Short mmCIF file of C-alpha atoms and ligand atoms in Angstrom, two decimals:
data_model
loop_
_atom_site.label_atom_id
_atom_site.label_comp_id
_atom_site.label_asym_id
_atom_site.label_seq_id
_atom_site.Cartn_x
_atom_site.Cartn_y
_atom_site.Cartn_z
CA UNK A 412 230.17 155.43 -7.81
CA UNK A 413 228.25 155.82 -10.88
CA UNK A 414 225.92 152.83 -9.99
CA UNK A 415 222.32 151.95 -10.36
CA UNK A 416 220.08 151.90 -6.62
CA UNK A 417 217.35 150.49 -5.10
CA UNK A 418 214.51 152.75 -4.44
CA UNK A 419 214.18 151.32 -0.91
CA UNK A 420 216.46 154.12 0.99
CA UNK A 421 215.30 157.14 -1.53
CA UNK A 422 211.63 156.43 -0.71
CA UNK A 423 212.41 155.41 2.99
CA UNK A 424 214.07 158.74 3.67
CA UNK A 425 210.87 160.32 2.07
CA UNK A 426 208.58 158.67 3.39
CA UNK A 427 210.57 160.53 6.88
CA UNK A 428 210.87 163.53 5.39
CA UNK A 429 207.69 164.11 3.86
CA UNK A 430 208.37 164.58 0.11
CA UNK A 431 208.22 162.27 -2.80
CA UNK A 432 210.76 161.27 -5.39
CA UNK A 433 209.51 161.51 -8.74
CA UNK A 434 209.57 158.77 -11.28
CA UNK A 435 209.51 160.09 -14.69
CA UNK A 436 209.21 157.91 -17.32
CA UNK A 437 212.07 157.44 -20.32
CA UNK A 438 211.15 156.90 -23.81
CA UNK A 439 214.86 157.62 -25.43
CA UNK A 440 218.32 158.93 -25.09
CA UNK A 441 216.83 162.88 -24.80
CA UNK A 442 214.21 162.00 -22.27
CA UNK A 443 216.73 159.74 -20.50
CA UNK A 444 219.45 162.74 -20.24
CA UNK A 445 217.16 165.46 -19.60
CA UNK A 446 216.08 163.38 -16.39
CA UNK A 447 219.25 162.56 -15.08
CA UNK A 448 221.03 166.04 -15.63
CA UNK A 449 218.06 167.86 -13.89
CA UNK A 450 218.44 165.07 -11.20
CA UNK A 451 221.65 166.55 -10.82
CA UNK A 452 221.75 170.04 -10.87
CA UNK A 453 218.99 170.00 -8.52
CA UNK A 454 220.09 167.44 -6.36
CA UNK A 455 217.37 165.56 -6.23
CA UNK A 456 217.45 161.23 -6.39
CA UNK A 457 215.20 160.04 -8.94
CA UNK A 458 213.70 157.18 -10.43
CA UNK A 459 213.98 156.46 -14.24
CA UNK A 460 210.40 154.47 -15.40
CA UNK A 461 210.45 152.17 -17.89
CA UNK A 462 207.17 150.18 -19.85
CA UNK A 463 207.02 147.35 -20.91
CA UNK A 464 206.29 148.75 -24.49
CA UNK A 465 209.10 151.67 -23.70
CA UNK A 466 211.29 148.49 -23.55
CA UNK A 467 210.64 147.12 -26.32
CA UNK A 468 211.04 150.44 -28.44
CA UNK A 469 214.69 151.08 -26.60
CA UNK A 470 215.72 147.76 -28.11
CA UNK A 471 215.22 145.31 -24.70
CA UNK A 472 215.92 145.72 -21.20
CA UNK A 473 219.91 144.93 -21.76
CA UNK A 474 220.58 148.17 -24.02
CA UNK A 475 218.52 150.64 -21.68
CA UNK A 476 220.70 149.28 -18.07
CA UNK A 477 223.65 150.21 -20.70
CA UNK A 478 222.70 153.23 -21.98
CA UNK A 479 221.65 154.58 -18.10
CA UNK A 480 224.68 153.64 -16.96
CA UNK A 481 227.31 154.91 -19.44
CA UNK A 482 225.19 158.14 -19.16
CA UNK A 483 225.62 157.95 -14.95
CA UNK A 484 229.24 157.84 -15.59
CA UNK A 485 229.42 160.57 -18.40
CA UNK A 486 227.23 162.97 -17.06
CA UNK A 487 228.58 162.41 -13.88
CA UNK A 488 226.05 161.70 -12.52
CA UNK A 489 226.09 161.28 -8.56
CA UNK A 490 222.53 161.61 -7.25
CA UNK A 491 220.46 158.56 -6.38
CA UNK A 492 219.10 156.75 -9.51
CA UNK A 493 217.16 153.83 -9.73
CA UNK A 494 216.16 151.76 -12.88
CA UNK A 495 212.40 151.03 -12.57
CA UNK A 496 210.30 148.81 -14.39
CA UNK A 497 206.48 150.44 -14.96
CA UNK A 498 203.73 148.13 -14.71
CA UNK A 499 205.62 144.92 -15.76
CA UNK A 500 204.11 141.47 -15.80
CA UNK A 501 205.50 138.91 -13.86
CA UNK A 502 207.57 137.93 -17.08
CA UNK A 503 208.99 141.43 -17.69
CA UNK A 504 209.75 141.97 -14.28
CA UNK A 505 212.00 138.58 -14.58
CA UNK A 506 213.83 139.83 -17.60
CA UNK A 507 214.34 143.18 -15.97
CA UNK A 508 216.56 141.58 -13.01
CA UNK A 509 217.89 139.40 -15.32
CA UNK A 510 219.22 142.50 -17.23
CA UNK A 511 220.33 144.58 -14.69
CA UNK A 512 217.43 146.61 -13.41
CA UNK A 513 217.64 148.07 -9.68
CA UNK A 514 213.96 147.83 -9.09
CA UNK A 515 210.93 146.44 -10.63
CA UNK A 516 207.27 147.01 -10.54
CA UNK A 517 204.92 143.83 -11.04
CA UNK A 518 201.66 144.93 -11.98
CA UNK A 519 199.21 141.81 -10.20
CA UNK A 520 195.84 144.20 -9.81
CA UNK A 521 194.50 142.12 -12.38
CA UNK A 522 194.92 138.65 -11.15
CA UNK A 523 192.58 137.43 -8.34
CA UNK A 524 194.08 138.56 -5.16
CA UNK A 525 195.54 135.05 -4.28
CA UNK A 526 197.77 135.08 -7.60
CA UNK A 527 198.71 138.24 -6.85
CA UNK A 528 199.91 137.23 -3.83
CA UNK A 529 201.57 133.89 -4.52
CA UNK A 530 203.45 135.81 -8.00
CA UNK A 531 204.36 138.89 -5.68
CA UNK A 532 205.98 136.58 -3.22
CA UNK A 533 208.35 135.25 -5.10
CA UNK A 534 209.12 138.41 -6.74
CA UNK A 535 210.03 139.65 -3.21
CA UNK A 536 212.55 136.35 -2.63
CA UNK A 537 214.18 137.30 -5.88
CA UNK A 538 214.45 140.76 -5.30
CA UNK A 539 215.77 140.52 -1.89
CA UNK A 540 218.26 138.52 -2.64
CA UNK A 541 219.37 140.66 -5.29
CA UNK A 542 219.57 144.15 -3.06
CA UNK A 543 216.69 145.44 -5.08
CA UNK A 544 213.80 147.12 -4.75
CA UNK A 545 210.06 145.64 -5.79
CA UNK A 546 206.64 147.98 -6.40
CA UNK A 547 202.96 145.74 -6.15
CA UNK A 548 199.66 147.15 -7.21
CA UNK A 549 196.49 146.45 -5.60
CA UNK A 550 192.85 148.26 -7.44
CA UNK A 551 194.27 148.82 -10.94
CA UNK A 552 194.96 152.67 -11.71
CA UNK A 553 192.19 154.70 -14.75
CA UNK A 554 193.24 155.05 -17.83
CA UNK A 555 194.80 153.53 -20.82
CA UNK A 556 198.88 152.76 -20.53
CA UNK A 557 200.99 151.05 -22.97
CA UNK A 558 197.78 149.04 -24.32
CA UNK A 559 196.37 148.02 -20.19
CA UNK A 560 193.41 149.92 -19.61
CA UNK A 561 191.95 150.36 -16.10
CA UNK A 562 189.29 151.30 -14.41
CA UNK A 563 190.52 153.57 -11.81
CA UNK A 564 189.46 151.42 -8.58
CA UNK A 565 189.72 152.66 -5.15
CA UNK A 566 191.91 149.64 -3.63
CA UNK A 567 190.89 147.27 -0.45
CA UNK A 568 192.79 148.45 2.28
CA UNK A 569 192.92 144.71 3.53
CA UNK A 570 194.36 143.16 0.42
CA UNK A 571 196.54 146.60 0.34
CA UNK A 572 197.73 145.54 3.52
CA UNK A 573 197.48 141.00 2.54
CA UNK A 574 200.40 142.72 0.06
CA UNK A 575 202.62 144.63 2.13
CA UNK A 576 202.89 142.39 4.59
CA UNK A 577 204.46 140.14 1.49
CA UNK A 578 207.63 142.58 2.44
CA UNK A 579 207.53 144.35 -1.13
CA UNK A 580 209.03 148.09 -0.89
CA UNK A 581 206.90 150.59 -1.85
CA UNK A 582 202.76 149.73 -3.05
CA UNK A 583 200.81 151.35 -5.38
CA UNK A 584 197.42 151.92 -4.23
CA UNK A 585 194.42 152.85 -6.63
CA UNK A 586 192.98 155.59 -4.79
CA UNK A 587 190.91 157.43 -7.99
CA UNK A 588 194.03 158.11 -9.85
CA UNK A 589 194.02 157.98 -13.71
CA UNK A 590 196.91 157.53 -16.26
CA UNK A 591 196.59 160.73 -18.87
CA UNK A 592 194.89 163.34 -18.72
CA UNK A 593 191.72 163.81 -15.68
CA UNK A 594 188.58 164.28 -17.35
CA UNK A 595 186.62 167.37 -16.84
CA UNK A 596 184.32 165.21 -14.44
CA UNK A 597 186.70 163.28 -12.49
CA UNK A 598 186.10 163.03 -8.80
CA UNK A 599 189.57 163.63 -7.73
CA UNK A 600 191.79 161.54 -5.24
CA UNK A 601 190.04 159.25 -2.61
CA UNK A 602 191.92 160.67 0.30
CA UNK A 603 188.94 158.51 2.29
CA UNK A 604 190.88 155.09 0.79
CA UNK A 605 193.95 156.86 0.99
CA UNK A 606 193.93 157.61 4.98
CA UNK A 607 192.51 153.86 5.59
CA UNK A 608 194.91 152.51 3.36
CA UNK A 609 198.09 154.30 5.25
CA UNK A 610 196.13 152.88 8.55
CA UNK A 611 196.57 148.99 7.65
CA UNK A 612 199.81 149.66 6.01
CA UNK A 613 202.26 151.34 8.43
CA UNK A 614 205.72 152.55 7.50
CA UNK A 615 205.09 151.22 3.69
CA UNK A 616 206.23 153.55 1.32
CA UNK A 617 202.60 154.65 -0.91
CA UNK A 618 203.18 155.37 -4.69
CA UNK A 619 200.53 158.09 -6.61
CA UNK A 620 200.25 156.72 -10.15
CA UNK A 621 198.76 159.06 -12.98
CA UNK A 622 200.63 162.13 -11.48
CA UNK A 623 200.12 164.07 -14.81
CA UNK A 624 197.42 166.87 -13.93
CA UNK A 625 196.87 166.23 -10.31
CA UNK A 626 196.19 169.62 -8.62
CA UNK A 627 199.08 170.23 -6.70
CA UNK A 628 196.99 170.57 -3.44
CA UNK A 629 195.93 167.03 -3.89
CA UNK A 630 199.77 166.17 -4.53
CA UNK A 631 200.48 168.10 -1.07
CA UNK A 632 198.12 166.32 0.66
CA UNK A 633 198.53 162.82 -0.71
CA UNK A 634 202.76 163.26 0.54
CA UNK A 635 201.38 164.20 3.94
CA UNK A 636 199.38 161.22 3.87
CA UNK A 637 202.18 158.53 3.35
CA UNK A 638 202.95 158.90 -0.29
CA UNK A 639 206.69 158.82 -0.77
CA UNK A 640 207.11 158.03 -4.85
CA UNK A 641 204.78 160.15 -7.93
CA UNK A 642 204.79 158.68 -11.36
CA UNK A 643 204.70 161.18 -14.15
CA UNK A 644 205.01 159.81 -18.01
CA UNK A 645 202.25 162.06 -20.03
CA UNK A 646 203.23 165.73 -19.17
CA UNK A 647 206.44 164.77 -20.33
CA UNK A 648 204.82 163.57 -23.38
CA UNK A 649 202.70 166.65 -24.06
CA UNK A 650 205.75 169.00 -23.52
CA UNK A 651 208.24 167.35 -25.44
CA UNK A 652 205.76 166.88 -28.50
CA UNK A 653 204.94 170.92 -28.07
CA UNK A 654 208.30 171.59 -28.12
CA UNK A 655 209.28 169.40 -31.08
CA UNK A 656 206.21 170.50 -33.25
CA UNK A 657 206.87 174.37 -32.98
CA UNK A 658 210.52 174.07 -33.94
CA UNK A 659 209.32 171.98 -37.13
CA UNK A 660 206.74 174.36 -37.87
CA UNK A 661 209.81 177.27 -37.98
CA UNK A 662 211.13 175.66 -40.48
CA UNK A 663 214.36 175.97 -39.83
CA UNK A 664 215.45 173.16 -41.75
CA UNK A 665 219.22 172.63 -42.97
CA UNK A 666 218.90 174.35 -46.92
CA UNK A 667 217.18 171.27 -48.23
CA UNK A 668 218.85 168.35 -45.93
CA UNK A 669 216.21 168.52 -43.81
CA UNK A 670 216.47 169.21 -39.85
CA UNK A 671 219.43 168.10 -37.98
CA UNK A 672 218.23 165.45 -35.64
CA UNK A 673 220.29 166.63 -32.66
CA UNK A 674 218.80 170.09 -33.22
CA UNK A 675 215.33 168.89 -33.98
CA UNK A 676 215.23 167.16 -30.50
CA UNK A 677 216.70 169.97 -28.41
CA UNK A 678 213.52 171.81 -27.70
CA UNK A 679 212.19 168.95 -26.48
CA UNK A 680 214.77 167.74 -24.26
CA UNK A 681 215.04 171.77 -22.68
CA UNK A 682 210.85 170.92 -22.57
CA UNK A 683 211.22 168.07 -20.75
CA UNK A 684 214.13 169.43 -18.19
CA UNK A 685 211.79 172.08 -17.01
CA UNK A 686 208.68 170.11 -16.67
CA UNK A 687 210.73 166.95 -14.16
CA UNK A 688 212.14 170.61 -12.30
CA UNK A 689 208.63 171.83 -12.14
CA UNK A 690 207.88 168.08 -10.86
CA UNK A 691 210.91 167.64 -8.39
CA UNK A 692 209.93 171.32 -6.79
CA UNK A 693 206.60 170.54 -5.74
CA UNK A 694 207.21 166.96 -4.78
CA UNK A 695 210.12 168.58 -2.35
CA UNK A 696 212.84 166.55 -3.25
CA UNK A 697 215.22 168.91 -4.22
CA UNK A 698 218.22 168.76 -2.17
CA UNK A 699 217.27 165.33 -0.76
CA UNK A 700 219.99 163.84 -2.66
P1 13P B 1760 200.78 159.87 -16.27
O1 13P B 1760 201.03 159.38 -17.67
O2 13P B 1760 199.38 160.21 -16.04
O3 13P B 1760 201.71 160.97 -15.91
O4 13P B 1760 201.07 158.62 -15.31
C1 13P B 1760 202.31 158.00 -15.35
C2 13P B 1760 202.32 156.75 -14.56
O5 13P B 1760 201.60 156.58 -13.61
C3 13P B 1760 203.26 155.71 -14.96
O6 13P B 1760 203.10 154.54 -14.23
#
């Protein structure tokens, strides 16, 4: 009860089923709570993302496994969770296991494919001795996250597959998809790359990176395709800094004390609650708990 999972049944049973669990990036204690609570009432598992630089900011790897679980345990919290590392190196992804983390992404796209491979292998030995679950990335994602900026390649289905067959759990393929907003001339998904990918990987669980802004008939047809797990960090972003900026602009500060930092943070935390529902409705993993 009240413990961190491995993502490998939540995305298995998806992957079956048709729907994706949503992996919403943290950032602090409101982002973290609005997550898990909506996790909840909708009954929906989930997977909390963390970066590298999010890590850092939270104060290390050790105080965010202890703030995610006291907040399991007194929010009651009973739905599937896992702890998720976002893009880590192979270093970060180390520390994360060390610290308690149930599953960990390492980030090899931009290694030549052997190191990829030989760093990915003994990720998966680690993890599977450890019950937990491991994410590998082949044709690095667009965009600019946490200081990594990619190009947005379409990924070789043969190295997609050279990496699966490593025994990793879940693999992100580049298929067009951008972190942050889609420019206004952005091709959309490859589902071309996506279809041959799914073809030389089997029964692997497919993860959609950059889930911010994808039209949600692209998001429909990517699940039907084989994706089982959508990361979303910068709607959360935009909605919680919306939210926070109109309440300052009220004004409703505290007669001169300025704003009460529990109040000040509320709009953004209801902001955030309704954008992972939004989310966790059209993925279709409400009730999947
Ligand atoms: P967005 O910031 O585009 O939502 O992407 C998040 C993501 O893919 C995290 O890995």
């Amino acid at each position: 009860m009240f413990k961190l999972v491995s993502a490998k049944e939540m995305l298995g049973k998806a992957l079956n089923g048709r729907y994706a669990v949503g992996q919403f990036n943290i950032n602090n204690l409101e982002w973290t709570k609005a997550v898990l609570m909506t996790a909840q009432e909708l009954n929906s598992p989930v997977i909390l993302g963390v970066s590298e630089g999010a890590g850092k900011y939270m104060c290390g790897y050790k105080t965010i496994v202890g703030m995610v679980e006291g907040m399991l345990e007194g929010l009651n919290i009973t739905v599937p969770v896992a702890l998720h590392l976002d893009h880590g190196s192979y270093e970060g992804a180390k520390d994360c296991i060390e610290a308690g983390f149930s599953s960990v992404m390492f980030d090899g796209s931009h290694y030549p494919i052997d190191e990829n491979v030989s760093k990915t292998t003994e990720l998966v030995n680690i993890c599977d001795e450890k019950g937990l679950s491991l994410e590998a990335e082949v044709g690095s994602i667009g965009g600019e996250e946490d200081g990594v900026v990619g190009a947005g390649e379409c990924a070789d289905p043969d190295e997609c597959r050279q990496i699966a067959d490593l025994g990793v759990t879940m693999l992100a393929a580049g298929i067009g998809n951008i972190h942050g907003k889609y420019p206004e001339n952005w091709a959309g998904l490859s589902f071309e790359t996506l279809e041959a990918v799914k073809g030389k990987v089997g029964d692997m669980p497919l993860v959609l990176h950059g889930g911010t802004g994808i039209p949600e008939d692209m998001i429909k047809k990517a699940i039907s395709l084989g994706v089982a797990k959508i990361n979303v960090n910068t709607e959360c972003q935009l909605t919680f800094a919306e939210a926070t900026r109109k309440y300052i602009e009220a004004g409703k500060d505290l007669q001169g004390k300025g704003f009460d930092p529990r109040k000040l943070l509320a709009p953004g935390f209801e902001a955030i609650k309704s954008t992972v529902k939004e989310k966790m409705e059209l993925f279709g993993s409400v009730n999947k708990a």
